[in-house]
XYZ file of C-alpha atoms in Angstrom:
691
model
C -202.582 134.460 43.735
C -205.073 133.347 46.229
C -202.709 132.337 48.692
C -204.233 128.542 48.276
C -201.451 125.413 47.471
C -200.858 125.464 43.387
C -202.279 128.237 42.278
C -201.309 129.369 38.879
C -201.209 133.218 39.123
C -198.565 132.610 41.926
C -196.748 130.536 39.606
C -197.076 133.162 36.911
C -196.114 135.782 38.917
C -193.340 133.909 39.951
C -192.018 133.541 36.609
C -192.751 137.048 35.509
C -191.468 138.952 38.276
C -187.976 137.154 39.129
C -184.947 138.727 38.382
C -183.987 136.685 35.386
C -187.455 138.005 33.585
C -186.904 141.985 35.062
C -183.245 142.419 35.288
C -181.438 142.323 31.809
C -178.121 143.160 33.755
C -178.194 139.434 35.242
C -177.434 137.656 31.979
C -174.089 139.317 31.588
C -172.898 137.394 35.244
C -170.659 134.845 33.726
C -171.818 132.434 36.036
C -175.516 133.313 35.342
C -177.771 130.960 33.633
C -177.601 127.088 32.670
C -176.594 124.597 30.404
C -179.909 123.471 28.450
C -181.443 119.766 29.250
C -180.703 117.586 26.170
C -184.686 116.965 26.064
C -185.337 120.570 25.888
C -183.159 121.393 23.309
C -185.190 119.134 21.420
C -188.624 120.311 22.566
C -187.416 124.301 21.958
C -186.578 123.176 18.397
C -189.793 121.210 17.637
C -191.370 123.958 19.471
C -189.899 127.163 17.947
C -189.367 125.825 14.578
C -192.917 124.710 14.238
C -192.886 121.096 14.027
C -195.914 119.741 12.462
C -196.977 116.167 11.207
C -196.727 115.903 7.126
C -196.813 112.341 5.608
C -195.311 113.104 2.487
C -197.268 112.460 -0.907
C -196.177 108.994 -2.211
C -196.251 107.398 -5.891
C -196.881 103.983 -4.815
C -200.627 104.119 -3.474
C -202.471 105.944 -0.831
C -201.742 107.342 2.697
C -203.113 104.949 5.248
C -202.673 107.371 7.949
C -203.056 111.169 7.855
C -201.620 112.215 11.378
C -198.985 110.844 13.544
C -198.223 111.726 17.160
C -194.510 113.220 17.677
C -193.186 109.872 18.285
C -189.321 108.974 19.175
C -187.401 105.846 19.419
C -184.982 105.285 21.890
C -184.012 108.660 22.520
C -183.162 108.411 26.063
C -180.319 105.965 24.866
C -179.098 108.307 22.108
C -179.287 111.650 24.288
C -179.175 110.690 27.625
C -183.017 111.716 28.561
C -186.583 110.916 27.472
C -190.093 111.468 28.094
C -191.023 109.454 31.408
C -187.655 107.675 31.302
C -185.919 108.122 34.304
C -182.476 106.139 34.337
C -183.259 105.794 38.131
C -184.775 106.817 41.099
C -182.095 109.894 41.371
C -183.069 111.285 38.057
C -180.625 112.259 34.948
C -178.280 114.107 37.016
C -176.805 114.927 40.281
C -177.726 118.250 41.704
C -173.793 118.308 43.163
C -172.228 117.760 39.640
C -169.836 119.952 38.896
C -168.612 119.679 35.044
C -164.999 117.952 34.502
C -163.774 120.663 32.556
C -164.661 124.633 31.466
C -164.499 127.435 34.012
C -167.107 125.568 36.079
C -164.427 123.561 37.751
C -162.016 125.850 38.783
C -164.975 127.876 40.006
C -166.277 124.880 41.304
C -169.761 125.984 39.695
C -172.293 123.437 39.663
C -173.796 122.436 35.983
C -176.212 119.279 36.725
C -177.650 119.209 33.151
C -173.699 118.809 31.989
C -174.039 115.602 33.710
C -175.739 113.839 30.769
C -173.214 116.341 27.903
C -171.360 113.005 27.656
C -169.346 112.826 24.091
C -172.031 110.040 22.834
C -174.485 112.261 23.793
C -173.677 115.132 22.360
C -173.023 113.307 19.166
C -176.371 111.838 19.141
C -178.171 114.822 19.972
C -176.597 117.102 17.445
C -176.806 114.282 15.351
C -180.608 113.930 15.790
C -181.359 117.541 15.619
C -179.160 118.019 12.183
C -181.575 114.779 11.035
C -185.050 116.883 12.254
C -183.662 119.990 10.374
C -183.008 118.354 6.977
C -184.850 115.190 6.882
C -187.959 116.006 8.822
C -188.784 113.651 12.066
C -187.421 110.540 10.531
C -184.136 107.469 10.965
C -181.703 109.346 8.516
C -178.332 110.268 9.727
C -179.168 109.457 13.485
C -182.705 110.822 13.782
C -185.053 110.564 16.415
C -187.473 108.484 14.554
C -187.911 105.115 13.476
C -188.050 104.292 9.529
C -191.535 105.129 8.656
C -191.760 102.493 5.794
C -190.969 104.414 2.997
C -189.145 107.355 1.218
C -185.218 108.053 1.039
C -182.688 110.345 3.036
C -182.590 113.444 0.615
C -181.665 116.881 1.994
C -183.873 118.390 -0.880
C -186.582 119.984 1.072
C -188.882 117.419 0.614
C -188.710 115.407 3.666
C -189.893 112.067 1.861
C -188.647 109.438 4.867
C -190.644 111.590 7.297
C -193.707 111.767 9.558
C -193.290 115.247 9.904
C -190.888 117.896 9.656
C -190.034 122.103 10.689
C -192.397 124.124 8.830
C -191.112 127.746 10.453
C -190.079 130.205 7.566
C -188.142 132.912 8.912
C -189.283 136.633 8.307
C -187.359 139.057 6.288
C -186.164 139.086 2.574
C -182.294 139.084 3.212
C -180.253 136.727 5.229
C -179.525 139.156 7.676
C -182.940 139.424 8.792
C -183.240 135.725 8.602
C -180.446 135.126 10.787
C -181.999 137.697 13.488
C -185.532 136.180 13.367
C -183.761 132.168 14.139
C -181.852 133.841 16.594
C -184.578 135.646 18.382
C -186.559 132.151 18.409
C -183.819 129.285 19.095
C -181.445 131.593 20.915
C -183.536 134.377 22.763
C -181.253 136.704 20.717
C -178.564 135.964 22.340
C -176.356 134.805 19.234
C -173.702 137.195 18.998
C -172.789 139.603 15.935
C -169.744 137.698 15.374
C -171.482 134.169 15.171
C -174.499 135.490 13.084
C -172.401 136.748 10.619
C -169.967 133.642 10.562
C -173.125 131.790 9.991
C -174.739 133.911 7.133
C -171.308 134.088 5.196
C -171.365 130.032 5.362
C -174.711 129.727 4.005
C -175.160 132.292 1.431
C -173.291 129.542 -1.067
C -176.531 127.484 -0.678
C -178.395 127.584 -3.787
C -182.284 128.424 -2.560
C -183.707 130.073 0.339
C -184.830 127.022 2.260
C -181.120 125.523 1.941
C -179.791 128.406 3.249
C -182.422 128.430 5.976
C -181.906 124.942 6.763
C -178.220 125.411 6.910
C -178.408 128.410 9.123
C -180.488 126.363 11.703
C -178.006 123.393 11.567
C -175.120 126.118 12.554
C -177.393 127.449 15.427
C -177.433 124.379 17.540
C -173.961 124.111 17.362
C -173.709 127.185 19.611
C -173.329 127.796 23.067
C -175.969 130.179 22.733
C -178.256 127.675 21.808
C -177.076 124.837 23.930
C -177.532 127.086 26.929
C -178.559 130.205 28.586
C -175.593 132.445 28.679
C -174.613 135.101 26.500
C -171.164 134.446 24.711
C -168.546 137.008 23.870
C -165.553 135.712 21.930
C -161.972 137.019 21.111
C -161.273 136.268 17.918
C -158.878 133.463 18.278
C -159.595 130.285 17.291
C -159.862 127.485 20.255
C -156.227 125.370 20.559
C -156.538 121.989 21.171
C -155.731 120.898 24.480
C -152.495 119.069 24.021
C -150.377 118.375 26.827
C -146.364 118.298 26.384
C -144.806 114.953 27.287
C -141.667 113.872 26.990
C -140.328 110.684 25.133
C -140.679 108.122 27.728
C -139.251 104.486 27.136
C -141.337 103.224 29.969
C -143.445 99.983 28.994
C -147.142 100.237 28.191
C -149.601 99.600 31.503
C -153.511 99.844 31.746
C -155.859 100.411 34.680
C -159.322 99.446 34.325
C -161.260 100.886 37.170
C -164.751 98.487 37.454
C -167.593 100.165 39.390
C -170.935 97.964 40.590
C -173.050 100.540 40.896
C -176.098 100.686 43.601
C -173.634 99.186 46.472
C -172.242 95.308 45.782
C -174.062 92.980 48.401
C -170.024 91.116 49.015
C -170.980 88.856 51.453
C -172.368 87.260 48.893
C -169.275 87.788 46.605
C -166.803 86.092 49.140
C -168.270 84.471 52.220
C -166.913 82.320 54.950
C -166.408 78.799 54.130
C -164.089 76.679 56.488
C -164.095 79.077 59.784
C -162.861 78.959 63.264
C -165.031 80.084 66.113
C -168.261 78.919 64.042
C -168.190 81.927 62.105
C -169.695 79.983 58.994
C -172.896 79.465 60.716
C -172.909 83.133 62.277
C -172.919 84.444 58.594
C -176.008 82.014 57.873
C -177.769 83.529 60.987
C -176.902 87.137 60.928
C -177.783 86.733 56.785
C -181.621 85.471 58.152
C -181.214 81.696 58.385
C -183.864 80.405 60.683
C -186.516 77.329 61.023
C -188.514 78.936 58.757
C -186.216 80.276 56.215
C -182.780 80.229 54.670
C -181.849 83.551 54.590
C -179.916 85.749 51.990
C -176.743 83.829 52.885
C -174.524 81.580 50.809
C -174.842 77.832 51.470
C -171.778 75.730 51.082
C -173.162 73.768 48.384
C -173.431 77.333 46.185
C -169.680 78.468 47.051
C -166.553 77.776 45.120
C -163.989 77.101 48.081
C -160.790 78.640 47.689
C -157.775 78.843 50.463
C -157.295 82.218 52.269
C -153.707 81.918 52.420
C -153.352 84.183 55.397
C -153.124 82.975 58.755
C -154.458 86.572 59.945
C -157.821 85.574 58.649
C -160.699 83.967 60.870
C -161.393 81.161 58.067
C -158.841 78.707 56.577
C -160.844 79.007 52.977
C -163.700 81.285 51.909
C -166.481 80.755 49.298
C -166.751 82.713 46.040
C -170.476 82.647 44.462
C -171.178 80.195 42.324
C -172.174 82.053 39.181
C -168.480 83.828 39.362
C -166.077 80.711 38.510
C -163.725 82.554 36.748
C -162.577 84.810 39.831
C -162.098 81.189 41.362
C -160.017 80.458 38.471
C -157.726 83.981 38.335
C -157.495 83.507 42.365
C -156.407 79.740 42.168
C -153.508 80.946 39.097
C -152.418 83.710 41.748
C -153.614 86.652 39.152
C -156.569 87.678 41.844
C -156.583 89.188 45.329
C -159.655 89.847 47.470
C -159.179 92.677 50.012
C -161.848 92.174 53.079
C -163.928 94.776 55.040
C -162.502 97.708 52.819
C -164.383 100.628 52.188
C -164.054 104.843 51.936
C -162.962 106.097 55.812
C -160.333 109.204 56.172
C -158.827 107.508 59.252
C -159.018 104.092 61.080
C -162.609 104.001 63.120
C -164.387 102.118 65.078
C -167.673 102.179 66.930
C -167.065 105.120 69.298
C -165.183 107.604 66.815
C -166.993 106.758 63.410
C -169.839 109.270 63.928
C -167.800 112.198 64.188
C -165.425 111.455 60.940
C -168.040 110.626 58.723
C -170.068 113.819 58.182
C -168.215 114.580 54.955
C -168.983 111.438 53.543
C -172.764 111.483 54.225
C -172.620 107.824 55.156
C -175.104 105.422 53.409
C -176.182 107.711 50.622
C -175.588 106.389 47.257
C -174.782 109.908 45.605
C -172.236 111.115 47.853
C -170.768 107.649 48.775
C -170.536 106.994 45.082
C -168.551 110.594 44.471
C -166.379 110.041 47.292
C -165.479 106.718 46.333
C -164.246 107.764 42.855
C -162.458 111.054 44.161
C -160.407 109.823 47.593
C -160.232 113.127 48.524
C -162.760 114.407 51.546
C -160.918 116.905 52.648
C -161.128 118.595 48.940
C -157.589 119.268 48.758
C -157.262 118.824 45.200
C -161.369 119.677 44.885
C -163.380 118.642 41.580
C -161.353 115.604 40.858
C -160.953 111.663 40.744
C -157.758 109.603 42.135
C -157.729 108.454 38.490
C -157.366 111.911 36.843
C -154.938 112.790 40.034
C -153.216 109.523 38.733
C -152.827 110.734 35.169
C -151.910 114.661 36.374
C -148.494 112.984 38.033
C -147.509 110.638 35.069
C -148.149 113.054 32.604
C -145.937 116.031 34.583
C -143.093 113.691 34.722
C -143.215 112.632 31.093
C -145.302 109.486 30.900
C -148.049 109.729 28.045
C -151.279 108.892 29.960
C -154.761 108.927 28.166
C -158.123 108.152 30.278
C -161.262 106.813 29.043
C -164.678 106.586 30.339
C -167.189 104.071 28.443
C -170.386 105.141 28.878
C -170.579 108.083 30.966
C -168.563 110.993 32.564
C -166.844 110.063 35.580
C -165.222 112.324 38.208
C -163.212 109.559 38.922
C -161.083 110.725 35.733
C -160.829 114.249 36.165
C -157.820 115.879 36.796
C -156.638 119.243 37.859
C -157.331 121.456 34.906
C -154.466 121.627 32.476
C -152.192 119.256 33.687
C -153.407 116.209 31.787
C -155.702 115.380 28.719
C -159.150 115.275 29.361
C -160.832 111.848 29.270
C -162.237 110.591 26.263
C -165.857 109.351 26.773
C -167.521 106.789 24.931
C -170.054 104.255 24.698
C -170.086 100.221 24.682
C -170.217 101.066 20.735
C -167.415 102.981 20.704
C -167.736 106.387 18.789
C -170.658 106.993 16.794
C -169.955 108.878 13.467
C -171.043 112.833 13.611
C -172.795 114.303 10.825
C -171.828 111.995 7.898
C -173.441 113.996 5.194
C -173.048 117.421 6.168
C -174.891 120.071 4.057
C -172.063 122.446 3.586
C -168.483 121.175 2.538
C -166.659 122.648 5.439
C -169.850 122.392 8.228
C -167.554 121.175 10.919
C -165.048 123.557 10.580
C -167.693 126.370 10.464
C -168.780 124.731 13.916
C -165.273 125.260 15.309
C -165.522 128.575 14.330
C -168.887 129.263 16.185
C -167.498 127.474 19.111
C -164.098 129.803 19.197
C -162.090 130.961 22.064
C -163.828 133.277 24.280
C -163.125 135.886 26.618
C -163.308 136.008 30.730
C -166.441 137.732 30.641
C -168.023 134.902 28.493
C -170.487 132.869 30.167
C -169.326 130.013 31.675
C -172.115 127.200 30.864
C -171.514 128.371 26.948
C -167.567 128.062 27.733
C -167.941 124.673 28.739
C -170.053 123.103 25.865
C -167.770 125.003 23.288
C -164.746 123.571 25.009
C -166.641 119.987 25.078
C -167.444 119.953 21.616
C -164.315 121.123 20.187
C -162.634 118.387 22.043
C -164.626 116.075 20.973
C -164.074 116.893 17.480
C -160.493 116.783 18.289
C -160.553 113.056 19.835
C -163.128 111.802 17.452
C -160.796 112.546 14.548
C -158.008 110.977 16.215
C -159.786 107.704 17.680
C -162.035 107.043 15.100
C -159.187 106.689 12.540
C -157.535 103.985 15.062
C -160.658 101.966 15.747
C -161.648 100.993 12.519
C -158.095 99.308 12.493
C -159.033 97.323 15.027
C -160.506 93.830 15.632
C -161.174 91.442 18.635
C -159.670 87.999 18.411
C -161.787 86.281 21.200
C -165.376 85.696 20.502
C -167.474 88.178 23.220
C -171.048 87.265 24.409
C -173.674 88.613 22.515
C -176.232 90.591 23.635
C -174.433 92.086 26.767
C -173.575 95.410 27.541
C -170.694 94.965 29.780
C -169.121 92.487 27.095
C -169.561 94.901 24.893
C -167.517 97.926 27.227
C -164.863 95.385 28.014
C -164.365 94.465 24.327
C -163.936 98.275 23.188
C -161.056 98.583 26.162
C -159.083 95.922 24.126
C -159.757 97.575 20.700
C -159.034 100.718 22.383
C -155.763 99.382 23.869
C -154.437 98.235 20.782
C -154.626 101.764 19.155
C -151.735 102.941 22.654
C -148.819 103.075 20.260
C -150.838 105.238 17.472
C -152.263 107.537 20.194
C -148.215 107.457 21.891
C -149.576 106.375 25.185
C -147.589 104.626 27.863
C -150.846 104.663 30.192
C -154.306 104.160 29.648
C -156.887 104.172 32.476
C -160.299 102.901 31.824
C -163.750 103.787 33.844
C -166.734 101.259 33.398
C -169.710 100.496 35.243
C -172.647 98.541 35.861
C -175.232 99.020 37.962
C -178.021 97.151 39.168
C -176.522 96.286 42.592
C -178.927 98.550 44.705
C -180.716 95.345 45.933
C -183.303 96.185 48.182
C -185.174 93.408 47.094
C -184.902 89.602 45.875
C -180.831 89.811 46.319
C -180.505 86.299 45.396
C -181.774 86.206 41.842
C -180.342 90.018 41.012
C -176.752 88.812 42.348
C -177.075 85.802 40.257
C -177.988 87.224 36.940
C -175.735 90.219 37.390
C -172.644 87.622 37.926
C -173.230 85.575 35.392
C -173.239 88.547 32.907
C -169.971 89.376 34.348
C -168.460 86.446 34.647
C -169.072 85.425 30.804
C -167.559 89.192 30.144
C -164.675 88.371 32.219
C -164.055 85.235 30.549
C -163.780 86.798 27.205
C -162.169 89.975 28.554
C -159.006 87.873 29.930
C -158.486 85.722 27.206
C -158.500 88.362 25.100
C -155.703 90.291 26.579
C -153.532 87.223 26.816
C -154.355 86.917 23.204
C -153.229 90.158 22.432
C -150.263 90.107 24.887
C -151.689 92.913 26.894
C -152.360 90.318 29.940
C -149.016 91.179 31.897
C -149.743 94.811 31.319
C -153.187 95.167 32.530
C -154.701 95.163 36.299
C -158.621 95.555 37.015
C -159.677 97.197 40.198
C -162.832 96.758 41.066
C -164.933 99.084 43.775
C -168.442 99.992 44.514
C -170.120 102.888 47.092
C -170.446 100.295 49.982
C -171.288 97.227 51.270
C -174.947 96.030 52.112
C -176.515 94.845 55.273
C -175.570 91.183 56.472
C -179.353 91.292 57.916
C -181.974 90.968 55.209
C -185.192 92.853 54.953
C -188.546 91.522 54.471
C -188.297 91.990 50.946
C -185.534 89.364 50.383
C -182.877 92.212 50.180
C -180.602 93.854 51.815
C -180.048 97.659 52.461
C -177.463 100.085 52.320
C -173.913 99.155 54.544
C -170.637 100.536 54.545
C -167.659 98.211 54.643
C -167.434 95.419 52.051
C -164.890 93.141 50.120
C -163.499 93.933 46.687
C -161.008 92.183 44.372
C -158.317 93.153 42.263
C -156.831 90.643 39.182
C -154.216 90.953 36.161
C -151.217 89.190 34.987
C -148.983 90.696 37.170
C -150.645 90.460 40.121
C -149.326 88.310 43.125
C -152.338 86.759 43.844
C -154.393 83.857 45.636
C -154.648 86.057 48.904
C -157.445 87.559 50.918
C -156.124 90.705 51.989
C -157.352 93.071 54.551
C -159.201 91.634 57.755
C -162.660 89.188 57.202
C -164.829 89.898 60.333
C -164.782 87.319 62.757
C -168.274 88.385 64.517
C -171.201 89.841 62.882
C -172.964 90.993 66.261
C -172.678 94.553 67.671
C -170.753 93.344 70.825
C -167.665 92.313 68.437
C -164.232 92.351 70.365
C -163.031 94.693 67.266
C -165.684 97.123 67.813
C -166.447 97.638 64.150
C -170.133 96.019 63.945
C -172.982 98.301 63.978
C -177.035 97.792 63.677
C -178.147 95.309 61.030
C -174.898 93.791 60.367
C -173.006 96.923 59.040
C -169.297 96.833 59.336
C -167.028 100.034 59.736
C -164.091 99.607 56.863
C -160.940 98.139 58.647
C -159.132 98.421 55.467
C -159.178 102.070 53.265
C -159.828 102.179 49.175
C -155.987 103.654 49.653
C -154.813 100.335 50.752
C -155.214 98.632 46.985
C -155.038 101.920 45.427
C -151.200 102.711 46.832
C -149.689 99.873 45.387
C -151.786 99.727 42.118
C -150.920 103.489 41.706
C -146.792 102.543 42.366
C -147.215 100.180 39.866
C -148.198 102.273 37.335
C -145.368 104.887 38.111
C -146.259 107.091 40.801
C -143.650 107.212 43.157
C -144.229 105.923 47.160
C -143.574 108.189 49.927
C -142.991 111.541 48.003
C -145.649 114.659 46.965
C -146.974 112.862 44.159
C -148.551 109.653 46.428
C -149.701 112.613 48.116
C -151.507 113.899 45.324
C -152.931 110.658 43.894
C -154.089 109.169 47.760
C -154.374 112.581 49.866
C -155.640 110.575 52.835
C -152.873 107.279 52.497
C -151.193 109.371 55.180
C -153.615 108.933 57.873
C -153.153 105.141 57.757
C -150.110 102.477 59.466
C -148.609 101.023 57.049
C -149.791 97.554 58.101
C -153.209 98.793 56.745
C -151.733 99.442 53.342
C -150.244 97.766 50.466
C -147.864 98.884 47.962
C -145.861 97.840 44.988
C -144.162 94.676 46.118
C -147.224 93.529 48.425
C -149.606 93.638 45.177
C -147.278 92.693 42.288
C -144.585 90.640 40.855
C -141.820 91.929 38.639
C -142.216 91.028 35.266
C -139.775 92.706 33.460
C -141.772 94.427 30.800
C -139.774 95.749 27.561
C -140.306 99.112 26.027
C -143.246 97.893 23.699
C -145.116 96.669 26.961
C -144.519 92.593 26.326
C -142.446 90.275 28.116
C -138.425 90.637 27.765
């Protein structure tokens, strides 16, 4: 190259001289390569199979337009990626992400692209590619485009409802020659001989050559060789379903909903001082920017919903809940909700003199790491790659209590357990389950796809194995849950046009299937984003709290209608709190300690637990205030989790609890809450209802 910045010669040289291009042996390393990003698999298909705009001949009039761009419709919502459509400033995935299944997990091999390979995204990706092959670029069968205004969905090679289709015709006269050509273009020749033979045998029954080609294309896109850059070596055995044996149990049904508010909740405007000693309310307003020229961002008394602290250790006799969360006030006054004040991610008790030496693992104030570690609760990596919910499921499964885990709209490390110790998580979106390949081109297409993703040897590519294990697991879970969900309905009217309400409605429907699934415990993960309020914090909290409040109202009513209220607890978390001091944009920045809540029919509530700060200046007596009103947490996340895990079935003061909460032993008992501190005994019978 020229030696100048941006030299294209240097870019070309870096590509062609890289070890991946010059040494074929590197491809045999099972840890080599990567999962392909979903948008790249779509682009790969369009380019290699020679997509072209082509408007079909119409009987009802002349064409109004002869050419169309390659225009997709809401593809980011379908597959998790879209052109110029980043979900956040952190792009589509995290660089440190390790998949929750497959050989990557025990090897701790990162695979960032796998983060978007959730069950809904995989179903939509495959549906879209299958549609592109069968119908052209259209809306048919979950296709990537909108209805063009003409034609019907027919798998007949006429593409009569499309704005374009794949034009490539593979070379060769026999199916073996054609599959070799397709394998070269779609998998860089990596498609194994076993899979080539399987595909040819499956598609040979098609009546014409064009149908045979479309059949082969459809089966290739399901393989690990297409979806990753790995070489696959199969061992000749079917991939066994990941069934974890569980003994019969007379345990009643219980459920945990882990509700994550992503971005860092400004919880000092969720729970504010109201009637306090030491002029704490006035200090709060001052810290939140009130002056002679500005009201600041703090909640005035007129916008607070007052509740009694019911805790003589707090600096206030009453606190104020944000005016747009009246459901929290109602539940609190009913004794079914608790707040825990100034809680956060800490590995041991800390103050301003000790925190710097003890927080390097969590990368304090960083979204990525604080998000990850809040869900993992394992700062010293005793159970690498796992989350607190997954470890809790491990413990219960191993002691004979059948436990299922569900993530609504996204894969979460929170639900990842030690490989093989509990069932893997179901991953859904707010709509539930999208049907897969409703009109297959051949009768046994799913069976063939399972065969193409059968068990592999230890030398097979890690990323391809992760894809194949996820796909077969998806087939198993799809069949089980889809059949049961069709028989459920909501008794309560949930708000329309609210993804949050849709997610909580889906949770109640899944809970109704517990008996059919043989589950005694369900753990759900759901999150709502948009709490990174660097600007206009007041307006943004009003909007988000209103939506959450309406969803909670319907959710609680539905649980009561289903007689599941006493069996359910919701625990709320966020990666960190925010600065008390506002910035110049009317927002607040990354903090640390904050206030979170829990509610449920069995909760012994109506209390503000933890320790609300009694001063917001850096020279506070407790030595917990940092710059700009950032508070060091005085209560760990473990405080709430300890009692919740015990209520759910983990044995206190045991190796079980040490696994669920590896950090809890670092705190004195007065900083933790057991089952008797957080719950009341209701006497549930085996069916989960009141006895």
